[in-house]
Amino acid sequence: MVNIPIVRNILQANENIASENRQFFKENGLLVINLLSSPGAGKTTFLEKTIEMLNGEMRIGVIEGDIQSTLDSERIEKCGAPVVQINTEGGCHLDANMIKAALPDLKVQVIDILFIENVGNLVCPAEFNLGEDMKVMLLSVAEGDDKPLKYPLAFRESKALVINKSDLLPFTNFHTEKAKQYSLDINPKLEIFETSCYTGEGLNRWIQWLKIQALSCS
Amino acid sequence: MVNIPIVRNILQANENIASENRQFFKENGLLVINLLSSPGAGKTTFLEKTIEMLNGEMRIGVIEGDIQSTLDSERIEKCGAPVVQINTEGGCHLDANMIKAALPDLKVQVIDILFIENVGNLVCPAEFNLGEDMKVMLLSVAEGDDKPLKYPLAFRESKALVINKSDLLPFTNFHTEKAKQYSLDINPKLEIFETSCYTGEGLNRWIQWLKIQALSCS
């Protein structure tokens, strides 16, 4: 019983700082996307492809959230995008205060779209707003089509769902239509993309949609 | 700064209840395995195969941990194993107190090995002991071979690592030797299995090892 008010206080404090971050992003004309998924759903490769396909047409910046290591940051840096690393040192999600602390290192003048790659975790990151315009979640087809039923909050909180690694579809028992229906039952407004970063399937549609989001934000 | 002592208290309280659970399991001669993985690494299918292959030679019981839904419990029940469902209602991991509350519903008289299928999450479940004899973690090859570097605690805490969905290896850039080496760098005593629940690869070795663990425990 004691835990409930403590957790509420933490969430409220987080919400207040998220509002400050949101204000900062707005003043600097950034579209900010909080990217969620399980470990290994392909967030970093998806970002690499997104940066490559926008090819300077819109400038991407990235905040990389990891428990430890700088593996993902190094990959993003190679793509030529400015990146700031946050190591949570064991923490299972990013919170608004971590983002606030990273803002001075962010080159906002050269960024149109900021991606925040959250810690790989389908549970806790969905509870903590960071000041983003929207959450986008990735689901790998190798994870199974029942994930919306089992981890509904991330699906409910997201504006878009990317069903990724579609090249693996022939080798799994993942039913795309089922996964879509389960997701839409939870969140009828969810925009859904089916992509493969190997074959390139579906990435064009994602890029077009992303550009529209950025334009309607700036 | 205020959060640290609170978290410590929670972990210590959890540890005390885990000790009580451990005592209960010992008195009843159970081998108890806490099964960890990301969402969609294949824990439930792996349990179905394990139950089927033991074919009554050793009797399995299961505690299913999920945020919500009873999908996995229903699958386990069809295999003929007694199962107790714990829904965490949003919580990102099982804790010792949830297990304690489930004990009266557990038919310990007809169980030799109890599997606790934790919430799909590679972060938080690794921090909370439940009173188990050992943690076993699954890693799907679709998740990538860098996961030990990014989520080290689960690898450090586990006695065995199951590299699962090996049938997908030809279609990914997962390097098994790399994943093994990263894992062993973190935990040199880790027992490693490579399995596919589709082709059956590696499951015999897992079953043999499991039987030895159960015999040395009873």
GROMACS .gro file of C-alpha atoms in nm:
model
  436
    1MET     CA    1   0.000   0.000   0.000
    2VAL     CA    2   0.289   0.238   0.080
    3ASN     CA    3   0.432   0.208  -0.268
    4ILE     CA    4   0.141   0.356  -0.458
    5PRO     CA    5   0.177   0.722  -0.353
    6ILE     CA    6   0.555   0.703  -0.402
    7VAL     CA    7   0.514   0.575  -0.757
    8ARG     CA    8   0.254   0.844  -0.828
    9ASN     CA    9   0.492   1.115  -0.705
   10ILE     CA   10   0.768   0.985  -0.930
   11LEU     CA   11   0.536   0.979  -1.232
   12GLN     CA   12   0.407   1.331  -1.158
   13ALA     CA   13   0.760   1.470  -1.112
   14ASN     CA   14   0.854   1.303  -1.441
   15GLU     CA   15   0.553   1.458  -1.612
   16ASN     CA   16   0.653   1.808  -1.496
   17ILE     CA   17   1.005   1.775  -1.636
   18ALA     CA   18   0.867   1.621  -1.957
   19SER     CA   19   0.659   1.939  -2.004
   20GLU     CA   20   0.973   2.152  -1.973
   21ASN     CA   21   1.150   1.932  -2.230
   22ARG     CA   22   0.849   1.955  -2.463
   23GLN     CA   23   0.860   2.335  -2.439
   24PHE     CA   24   1.233   2.334  -2.523
   25PHE     CA   25   1.178   2.107  -2.825
   26LYS     CA   26   0.890   2.325  -2.946
   27GLU     CA   27   1.092   2.646  -2.920
   28ASN     CA   28   1.365   2.484  -3.127
   29GLY     CA   29   1.125   2.348  -3.391
   30LEU     CA   30   1.212   1.981  -3.342
   31LEU     CA   31   0.991   1.683  -3.409
   32VAL     CA   32   1.075   1.442  -3.126
   33ILE     CA   33   1.005   1.069  -3.147
   34ASN     CA   34   1.046   0.830  -2.854
   35LEU     CA   35   1.130   0.490  -3.005
   36LEU     CA   36   1.024   0.185  -2.801
   37SER     CA   37   1.069  -0.189  -2.846
   38SER     CA   38   1.185  -0.515  -2.692
   39PRO     CA   39   1.559  -0.580  -2.700
   40GLY     CA   40   1.663  -0.680  -3.050
   41ALA     CA   41   1.357  -0.565  -3.247
   42GLY     CA   42   1.590  -0.365  -3.469
   43LYS     CA   43   1.563  -0.003  -3.348
   44THR     CA   44   1.921   0.096  -3.429
   45THR     CA   45   1.923  -0.056  -3.779
   46PHE     CA   46   1.586   0.111  -3.842
   47LEU     CA   47   1.738   0.446  -3.741
   48GLU     CA   48   2.043   0.387  -3.962
   49LYS     CA   49   1.813   0.325  -4.260
   50THR     CA   50   1.596   0.627  -4.177
   51ILE     CA   51   1.900   0.858  -4.162
   52GLU     CA   52   2.037   0.713  -4.486
   53MET     CA   53   1.708   0.745  -4.674
   54LEU     CA   54   1.644   1.104  -4.563
   55ASN     CA   55   1.995   1.176  -4.694
   56GLY     CA   56   2.016   1.527  -4.552
   57GLU     CA   57   1.667   1.623  -4.671
   58MET     CA   58   1.576   1.637  -4.307
   59ARG     CA   59   1.845   1.634  -4.041
   60ILE     CA   60   1.825   1.365  -3.777
   61GLY     CA   61   1.966   1.377  -3.424
   62VAL     CA   62   1.961   1.084  -3.183
   63ILE     CA   63   1.964   1.036  -2.807
   64GLU     CA   64   2.071   0.678  -2.738
   65GLY     CA   65   1.941   0.521  -2.418
   66ASP     CA   66   2.123   0.210  -2.299
   67ILE     CA   67   2.179   0.038  -1.968
   68GLN     CA   68   2.546   0.039  -2.052
   69SER     CA   69   2.776   0.035  -2.359
   70THR     CA   70   2.804   0.285  -2.646
   71LEU     CA   71   2.760   0.029  -2.926
   72ASP     CA   72   2.448   0.190  -3.072
   73SER     CA   73   2.585   0.546  -3.049
   74GLU     CA   74   2.892   0.444  -3.244
   75ARG     CA   75   2.672   0.298  -3.518
   76ILE     CA   76   2.460   0.615  -3.541
   77GLU     CA   77   2.766   0.840  -3.542
   78LYS     CA   78   2.899   0.653  -3.846
   79CYS     CA   79   2.579   0.758  -4.027
   80GLY     CA   80   2.680   1.121  -3.973
   81ALA     CA   81   2.403   1.210  -3.728
   82PRO     CA   82   2.478   1.395  -3.404
   83VAL     CA   83   2.420   1.161  -3.110
   84VAL     CA   84   2.415   1.190  -2.733
   85GLN     CA   85   2.450   0.875  -2.521
   86ILE     CA   86   2.262   0.823  -2.195
   87ASN     CA   87   2.367   0.524  -1.987
   88THR     CA   88   2.106   0.439  -1.727
   89GLU     CA   89   2.352   0.225  -1.523
   90GLY     CA   90   2.100  -0.053  -1.471
   91GLY     CA   91   1.784   0.156  -1.508
   92CYS     CA   92   1.517  -0.009  -1.722
   93HIS     CA   93   1.388   0.305  -1.898
   94LEU     CA   94   1.474   0.664  -1.981
   95ASP     CA   95   1.300   0.933  -1.780
   96ALA     CA   96   1.242   1.301  -1.849
   97ASN     CA   97   1.519   1.411  -1.615
   98MET     CA   98   1.779   1.210  -1.805
   99ILE     CA   99   1.665   1.379  -2.128
  100LYS     CA  100   1.679   1.721  -1.962
  101ALA     CA  101   2.038   1.654  -1.855
  102ALA     CA  102   2.128   1.557  -2.213
  103LEU     CA  103   1.983   1.871  -2.376
  104PRO     CA  104   2.293   2.094  -2.339
  105ASP     CA  105   2.491   1.837  -2.542
  106LEU     CA  106   2.233   1.829  -2.820
  107LYS     CA  107   2.312   2.033  -3.132
  108VAL     CA  108   1.953   2.151  -3.181
  109GLN     CA  109   2.053   2.401  -3.451
  110VAL     CA  110   2.137   2.120  -3.693
  111ILE     CA  111   1.847   1.886  -3.611
  112ASP     CA  112   1.498   1.869  -3.762
  113ILE     CA  113   1.390   1.535  -3.617
  114LEU     CA  114   1.518   1.400  -3.285
  115PHE     CA  115   1.486   1.028  -3.221
  116ILE     CA  116   1.518   0.908  -2.864
  117GLU     CA  117   1.607   0.537  -2.874
  118ASN     CA  118   1.480   0.408  -2.543
  119VAL     CA  119   1.616   0.111  -2.345
  120GLY     CA  120   1.501  -0.216  -2.503
  121ASN     CA  121   1.202  -0.296  -2.286
  122LEU     CA  122   0.836  -0.322  -2.381
  123VAL     CA  123   0.708  -0.241  -2.030
  124CYS     CA  124   0.855   0.046  -1.827
  125PRO     CA  125   0.948   0.293  -2.106
  126ALA     CA  126   0.579   0.319  -2.199
  127GLU     CA  127   0.503   0.472  -1.858
  128PHE     CA  128   0.752   0.761  -1.871
  129ASN     CA  129   0.693   1.055  -2.104
  130LEU     CA  130   1.013   1.230  -2.203
  131GLY     CA  131   0.864   1.540  -2.368
  132GLU     CA  132   0.832   1.374  -2.709
  133ASP     CA  133   0.571   1.455  -2.974
  134MET     CA  134   0.494   1.090  -3.017
  135LYS     CA  135   0.601   0.738  -2.932
  136VAL     CA  136   0.671   0.496  -3.216
  137MET     CA  137   0.713   0.129  -3.136
  138LEU     CA  138   0.884  -0.151  -3.323
  139LEU     CA  139   0.771  -0.512  -3.308
  140SER     CA  140   0.986  -0.779  -3.471
  141VAL     CA  141   0.790  -1.056  -3.641
  142ALA     CA  142   1.019  -1.304  -3.461
  143GLU     CA  143   0.854  -1.198  -3.132
  144GLY     CA  144   0.511  -1.339  -3.216
  145ASP     CA  145   0.178  -1.185  -3.308
  146ASP     CA  146   0.032  -1.202  -2.955
  147LYS     CA  147   0.249  -0.923  -2.814
  148PRO     CA  148  -0.023  -0.652  -2.828
  149LEU     CA  149  -0.237  -0.869  -2.599
  150LYS     CA  150   0.047  -0.920  -2.354
  151TYR     CA  151   0.207  -0.573  -2.349
  152PRO     CA  152  -0.087  -0.345  -2.429
  153LEU     CA  153   0.039  -0.017  -2.278
  154ALA     CA  154   0.318   0.040  -2.532
  155PHE     CA  155   0.069  -0.021  -2.816
  156ARG     CA  156  -0.185   0.213  -2.658
  157GLU     CA  157   0.069   0.493  -2.603
  158SER     CA  158   0.220   0.483  -2.952
  159LYS     CA  159   0.117   0.687  -3.254
  160ALA     CA  160   0.276   0.439  -3.496
  161LEU     CA  161   0.366   0.071  -3.492
  162VAL     CA  162   0.645  -0.063  -3.712
  163ILE     CA  163   0.615  -0.438  -3.772
  164ASN     CA  164   0.981  -0.499  -3.849
  165LYS     CA  165   1.200  -0.781  -3.984
  166SER     CA  166   0.927  -0.876  -4.231
  167ASP     CA  167   1.195  -1.069  -4.426
  168LEU     CA  168   1.171  -1.333  -4.148
  169LEU     CA  169   0.795  -1.381  -4.200
  170PRO     CA  170   0.824  -1.699  -4.412
  171PHE     CA  171   1.021  -1.867  -4.131
  172THR     CA  172   0.789  -1.783  -3.840
  173ASN     CA  173   0.426  -1.845  -3.750
  174PHE     CA  174   0.363  -1.471  -3.716
  175HIS     CA  175   0.027  -1.366  -3.864
  176THR     CA  176   0.053  -1.002  -3.967
  177GLU     CA  177  -0.323  -0.953  -3.989
  178LYS     CA  178  -0.371  -1.090  -3.638
  179ALA     CA  179  -0.099  -0.863  -3.497
  180LYS     CA  180  -0.257  -0.564  -3.672
  181GLN     CA  181  -0.605  -0.645  -3.547
  182TYR     CA  182  -0.490  -0.697  -3.186
  183SER     CA  183  -0.303  -0.365  -3.206
  184LEU     CA  184  -0.596  -0.174  -3.355
  185ASP     CA  185  -0.832  -0.320  -3.094
  186ILE     CA  186  -0.614  -0.150  -2.832
  187ASN     CA  187  -0.545   0.167  -3.030
  188PRO     CA  188  -0.775   0.223  -3.331
  189LYS     CA  189  -0.579   0.531  -3.448
  190LEU     CA  190  -0.245   0.348  -3.465
  191GLU     CA  191  -0.058   0.401  -3.794
  192ILE     CA  192   0.096   0.067  -3.893
  193PHE     CA  193   0.401   0.004  -4.112
  194GLU     CA  194   0.544  -0.329  -4.224
  195THR     CA  195   0.916  -0.302  -4.285
  196SER     CA  196   1.235  -0.492  -4.348
  197CYS     CA  197   1.566  -0.312  -4.315
  198TYR     CA  198   1.728  -0.596  -4.515
  199THR     CA  199   1.503  -0.588  -4.822
  200GLY     CA  200   1.391  -0.226  -4.781
  201GLU     CA  201   1.023  -0.327  -4.782
  202GLY     CA  202   0.791  -0.060  -4.647
  203LEU     CA  203   1.062   0.195  -4.570
  204ASN     CA  204   0.951   0.442  -4.839
  205ARG     CA  205   0.605   0.467  -4.688
  206TRP     CA  206   0.759   0.520  -4.343
  207ILE     CA  207   0.986   0.798  -4.474
  208GLN     CA  208   0.697   0.977  -4.647
  209TRP     CA  209   0.487   0.961  -4.332
  210LEU     CA  210   0.779   1.084  -4.120
  211LYS     CA  211   0.831   1.386  -4.347
  212ILE     CA  212   0.465   1.480  -4.315
  213GLN     CA  213   0.490   1.457  -3.934
  214ALA     CA  214   0.796   1.682  -3.935
  215LEU     CA  215   0.637   1.939  -4.166
  216SER     CA  216   0.315   1.955  -3.968
  217CYS     CA  217   0.522   2.008  -3.653
  218SER     CA  218   0.758   2.285  -3.773
  219MET     CA  219   1.901   1.095  -0.413
  220VAL     CA  220   1.589   1.007  -0.214
  221ASN     CA  221   1.514   0.712  -0.439
  222ILE     CA  222   1.819   0.504  -0.355
  223PRO     CA  223   1.732   0.404   0.003
  224ILE     CA  224   1.372   0.332  -0.101
  225VAL     CA  225   1.488   0.098  -0.375
  226ARG     CA  226   1.730  -0.072  -0.135
  227ASN     CA  227   1.450  -0.131   0.113
  228ILE     CA  228   1.232  -0.284  -0.155
  229LEU     CA  229   1.511  -0.516  -0.269
  230GLN     CA  230   1.590  -0.620   0.090
  231ALA     CA  231   1.225  -0.688   0.169
  232ASN     CA  232   1.205  -0.892  -0.151
  233GLU     CA  233   1.516  -1.089  -0.051
  234ASN     CA  234   1.363  -1.180   0.286
  235ILE     CA  235   1.046  -1.319   0.127
  236ALA     CA  236   1.253  -1.497  -0.139
  237SER     CA  237   1.433  -1.680   0.144
  238GLU     CA  238   1.099  -1.796   0.285
  239ASN     CA  239   0.993  -1.918  -0.060
  240ARG     CA  240   1.327  -2.099  -0.102
  241GLN     CA  241   1.274  -2.275   0.231
  242PHE     CA  242   0.924  -2.384   0.122
  243PHE     CA  243   1.052  -2.518  -0.212
  244LYS     CA  244   1.335  -2.705  -0.036
  245GLU     CA  245   1.101  -2.868   0.215
  246ASN     CA  246   0.887  -2.988  -0.075
  247GLY     CA  247   1.181  -3.118  -0.280
  248LEU     CA  248   1.121  -2.895  -0.583
  249LEU     CA  249   1.380  -2.776  -0.831
  250VAL     CA  250   1.272  -2.419  -0.910
  251ILE     CA  251   1.380  -2.237  -1.225
  252ASN     CA  252   1.313  -1.869  -1.290
  253LEU     CA  253   1.289  -1.831  -1.668
  254LEU     CA  254   1.388  -1.490  -1.808
  255SER     CA  255   1.389  -1.339  -2.156
  256SER     CA  256   1.282  -1.050  -2.374
  257PRO     CA  257   0.923  -1.060  -2.501
  258GLY     CA  258   0.893  -1.315  -2.777
  259ALA     CA  259   1.216  -1.513  -2.724
  260GLY     CA  260   1.007  -1.829  -2.706
  261LYS     CA  261   0.977  -1.910  -2.333
  262THR     CA  262   0.631  -2.065  -2.353
  263THR     CA  263   0.704  -2.283  -2.656
  264PHE     CA  264   1.029  -2.391  -2.486
  265LEU     CA  265   0.829  -2.493  -2.178
  266GLU     CA  266   0.574  -2.681  -2.391
  267LYS     CA  267   0.859  -2.878  -2.552
  268THR     CA  268   1.026  -2.943  -2.216
  269ILE     CA  269   0.703  -3.079  -2.066
  270GLU     CA  270   0.640  -3.295  -2.372
  271MET     CA  271   0.992  -3.439  -2.380
  272LEU     CA  272   1.000  -3.522  -2.009
  273ASN     CA  273   0.672  -3.704  -2.073
  274GLY     CA  274   0.593  -3.768  -1.708
  275GLU     CA  275   0.946  -3.885  -1.625
  276MET     CA  276   0.968  -3.572  -1.417
  277ARG     CA  277   0.659  -3.372  -1.335
  278ILE     CA  278   0.657  -3.007  -1.429
  279GLY     CA  279   0.457  -2.727  -1.271
  280VAL     CA  280   0.448  -2.371  -1.399
  281ILE     CA  281   0.385  -2.028  -1.252
  282GLU     CA  282   0.304  -1.793  -1.540
  283GLY     CA  283   0.389  -1.428  -1.492
  284ASP     CA  284   0.223  -1.183  -1.729
  285ILE     CA  285   0.127  -0.819  -1.721
  286GLN     CA  286  -0.219  -0.927  -1.825
  287SER     CA  287  -0.391  -1.209  -2.021
  288THR     CA  288  -0.392  -1.583  -1.958
  289LEU     CA  289  -0.275  -1.686  -2.306
  290ASP     CA  290   0.040  -1.862  -2.187
  291SER     CA  291  -0.133  -2.040  -1.897
  292GLU     CA  292  -0.389  -2.184  -2.136
  293ARG     CA  293  -0.111  -2.320  -2.356
  294ILE     CA  294   0.068  -2.480  -2.060
  295GLU     CA  295  -0.252  -2.629  -1.925
  296LYS     CA  296  -0.310  -2.804  -2.258
  297CYS     CA  297   0.023  -2.982  -2.202
  298GLY     CA  298  -0.121  -3.133  -1.886
  299ALA     CA  299   0.099  -2.943  -1.640
  300PRO     CA  300  -0.049  -2.771  -1.333
  301VAL     CA  301  -0.022  -2.395  -1.376
  302VAL     CA  302  -0.085  -2.088  -1.164
  303GLN     CA  303  -0.126  -1.749  -1.333
  304ILE     CA  304   0.006  -1.427  -1.181
  305ASN     CA  305  -0.103  -1.106  -1.351
  306THR     CA  306   0.116  -0.814  -1.246
  307GLU     CA  307  -0.140  -0.556  -1.373
  308GLY     CA  308   0.125  -0.341  -1.538
  309GLY     CA  309   0.420  -0.449  -1.323
  310CYS     CA  310   0.736  -0.521  -1.523
  311HIS     CA  311   0.863  -0.819  -1.320
  312LEU     CA  312   0.757  -1.083  -1.072
  313ASP     CA  313   0.866  -1.035  -0.712
  314ALA     CA  314   0.898  -1.279  -0.423
  315ASN     CA  315   0.575  -1.164  -0.262
  316MET     CA  316   0.373  -1.248  -0.575
  317ILE     CA  317   0.523  -1.597  -0.570
  318LYS     CA  318   0.447  -1.635  -0.198
  319ALA     CA  319   0.084  -1.544  -0.268
  320ALA     CA  320   0.069  -1.807  -0.542
  321LEU     CA  321   0.208  -2.093  -0.329
  322PRO     CA  322  -0.126  -2.209  -0.178
  323ASP     CA  323  -0.256  -2.269  -0.532
  324LEU     CA  324   0.045  -2.474  -0.631
  325LYS     CA  325   0.004  -2.853  -0.628
  326VAL     CA  326   0.350  -2.919  -0.488
  327GLN     CA  327   0.276  -3.288  -0.426
  328VAL     CA  328   0.263  -3.357  -0.801
  329ILE     CA  329   0.556  -3.138  -0.908
  330ASP     CA  330   0.926  -3.221  -0.937
  331ILE     CA  331   1.040  -2.915  -1.130
  332LEU     CA  332   0.869  -2.577  -1.102
  333PHE     CA  333   0.926  -2.327  -1.381
  334ILE     CA  334   0.844  -1.964  -1.312
  335GLU     CA  335   0.795  -1.792  -1.646
  336ASN     CA  336   0.876  -1.430  -1.570
  337VAL     CA  337   0.737  -1.123  -1.748
  338GLY     CA  338   0.910  -1.076  -2.085
  339ASN     CA  339   1.172  -0.819  -1.991
  340LEU     CA  340   1.550  -0.850  -1.996
  341VAL     CA  341   1.606  -0.582  -1.731
  342CYS     CA  342   1.398  -0.572  -1.413
  343PRO     CA  343   1.330  -0.945  -1.356
  344ALA     CA  344   1.706  -1.002  -1.317
  345GLU     CA  345   1.706  -0.783  -1.002
  346PHE     CA  346   1.435  -0.967  -0.809
  347ASN     CA  347   1.504  -1.312  -0.664
  348LEU     CA  348   1.190  -1.520  -0.620
  349GLY     CA  349   1.335  -1.805  -0.412
  350GLU     CA  350   1.442  -2.006  -0.717
  351ASP     CA  351   1.736  -2.247  -0.734
  352MET     CA  352   1.857  -2.087  -1.053
  353LYS     CA  353   1.772  -1.844  -1.328
  354VAL     CA  354   1.776  -1.967  -1.687
  355MET     CA  355   1.758  -1.714  -1.967
  356LEU     CA  356   1.652  -1.744  -2.329
  357LEU     CA  357   1.795  -1.533  -2.608
  358SER     CA  358   1.640  -1.555  -2.953
  359VAL     CA  359   1.890  -1.537  -3.239
  360ALA     CA  360   1.658  -1.280  -3.400
  361GLU     CA  361   1.752  -1.040  -3.118
  362GLY     CA  362   2.117  -1.002  -3.220
  363ASP     CA  363   2.444  -1.126  -3.075
  364ASP     CA  364   2.527  -0.802  -2.890
  365LYS     CA  365   2.261  -0.849  -2.621
  366PRO     CA  366   2.502  -0.974  -2.350
  367LEU     CA  367   2.694  -0.645  -2.382
  368LYS     CA  368   2.378  -0.439  -2.354
  369TYR     CA  369   2.185  -0.630  -2.087
  370PRO     CA  370   2.464  -0.786  -1.877
  371LEU     CA  371   2.282  -0.840  -1.547
  372ALA     CA  372   2.049  -1.114  -1.673
  373PHE     CA  373   2.347  -1.299  -1.822
  374ARG     CA  374   2.546  -1.259  -1.498
  375GLU     CA  375   2.262  -1.384  -1.280
  376SER     CA  376   2.174  -1.690  -1.487
  377LYS     CA  377   2.308  -2.043  -1.448
  378ALA     CA  378   2.221  -2.136  -1.806
  379LEU     CA  379   2.167  -1.951  -2.132
  380VAL     CA  380   1.945  -2.097  -2.404
  381ILE     CA  381   2.022  -1.950  -2.747
  382ASN     CA  382   1.685  -2.022  -2.903
  383LYS     CA  383   1.521  -2.011  -3.248
  384SER     CA  384   1.842  -2.146  -3.404
  385ASP     CA  385   1.633  -2.238  -3.710
  386LEU     CA  386   1.633  -1.864  -3.792
  387LEU     CA  387   2.016  -1.845  -3.794
  388PRO     CA  388   2.056  -1.863  -4.175
  389PHE     CA  389   1.831  -1.558  -4.213
  390THR     CA  390   1.998  -1.330  -3.956
  391ASN     CA  391   2.345  -1.184  -3.900
  392PHE     CA  392   2.364  -1.344  -3.554
  393HIS     CA  393   2.708  -1.490  -3.481
  394THR     CA  394   2.665  -1.767  -3.226
  395GLU     CA  395   3.032  -1.775  -3.129
  396LYS     CA  396   3.030  -1.400  -3.062
  397ALA     CA  397   2.717  -1.426  -2.847
  398LYS     CA  398   2.872  -1.713  -2.652
  399GLN     CA  399   3.200  -1.530  -2.597
  400TYR     CA  400   3.028  -1.208  -2.482
  401SER     CA  401   2.814  -1.415  -2.243
  402LEU     CA  402   3.108  -1.611  -2.103
  403ASP     CA  403   3.309  -1.290  -2.055
  404ILE     CA  404   3.031  -1.176  -1.820
  405ASN     CA  405   2.968  -1.515  -1.661
  406PRO     CA  406   3.241  -1.778  -1.720
  407LYS     CA  407   3.039  -2.057  -1.553
  408LEU     CA  408   2.733  -2.010  -1.776
  409GLU     CA  409   2.602  -2.334  -1.927
  410ILE     CA  410   2.502  -2.262  -2.287
  411PHE     CA  411   2.247  -2.446  -2.502
  412GLU     CA  412   2.160  -2.382  -2.867
  413THR     CA  413   1.805  -2.487  -2.940
  414SER     CA  414   1.521  -2.473  -3.187
  415CYS     CA  415   1.174  -2.572  -3.077
  416TYR     CA  416   1.079  -2.610  -3.445
  417THR     CA  417   1.352  -2.852  -3.551
  418GLY     CA  418   1.420  -2.994  -3.204
  419GLU     CA  419   1.789  -2.906  -3.227
  420GLY     CA  420   1.966  -2.905  -2.892
  421LEU     CA  421   1.662  -3.001  -2.685
  422ASN     CA  422   1.795  -3.347  -2.589
  423ARG     CA  423   2.104  -3.196  -2.430
  424TRP     CA  424   1.887  -2.945  -2.241
  425ILE     CA  425   1.660  -3.222  -2.109
  426GLN     CA  426   1.957  -3.433  -1.994
  427TRP     CA  427   2.108  -3.136  -1.812
  428LEU     CA  428   1.773  -3.049  -1.656
  429LYS     CA  429   1.732  -3.403  -1.521
  430ILE     CA  430   2.077  -3.387  -1.360
  431GLN     CA  431   1.987  -3.056  -1.194
  432ALA     CA  432   1.664  -3.204  -1.059
  433LEU     CA  433   1.835  -3.517  -0.926
  434SER     CA  434   2.113  -3.323  -0.755
  435CYS     CA  435   1.850  -3.105  -0.591
  436SER     CA  436   1.613  -3.370  -0.457
   0.00000   0.00000   0.00000
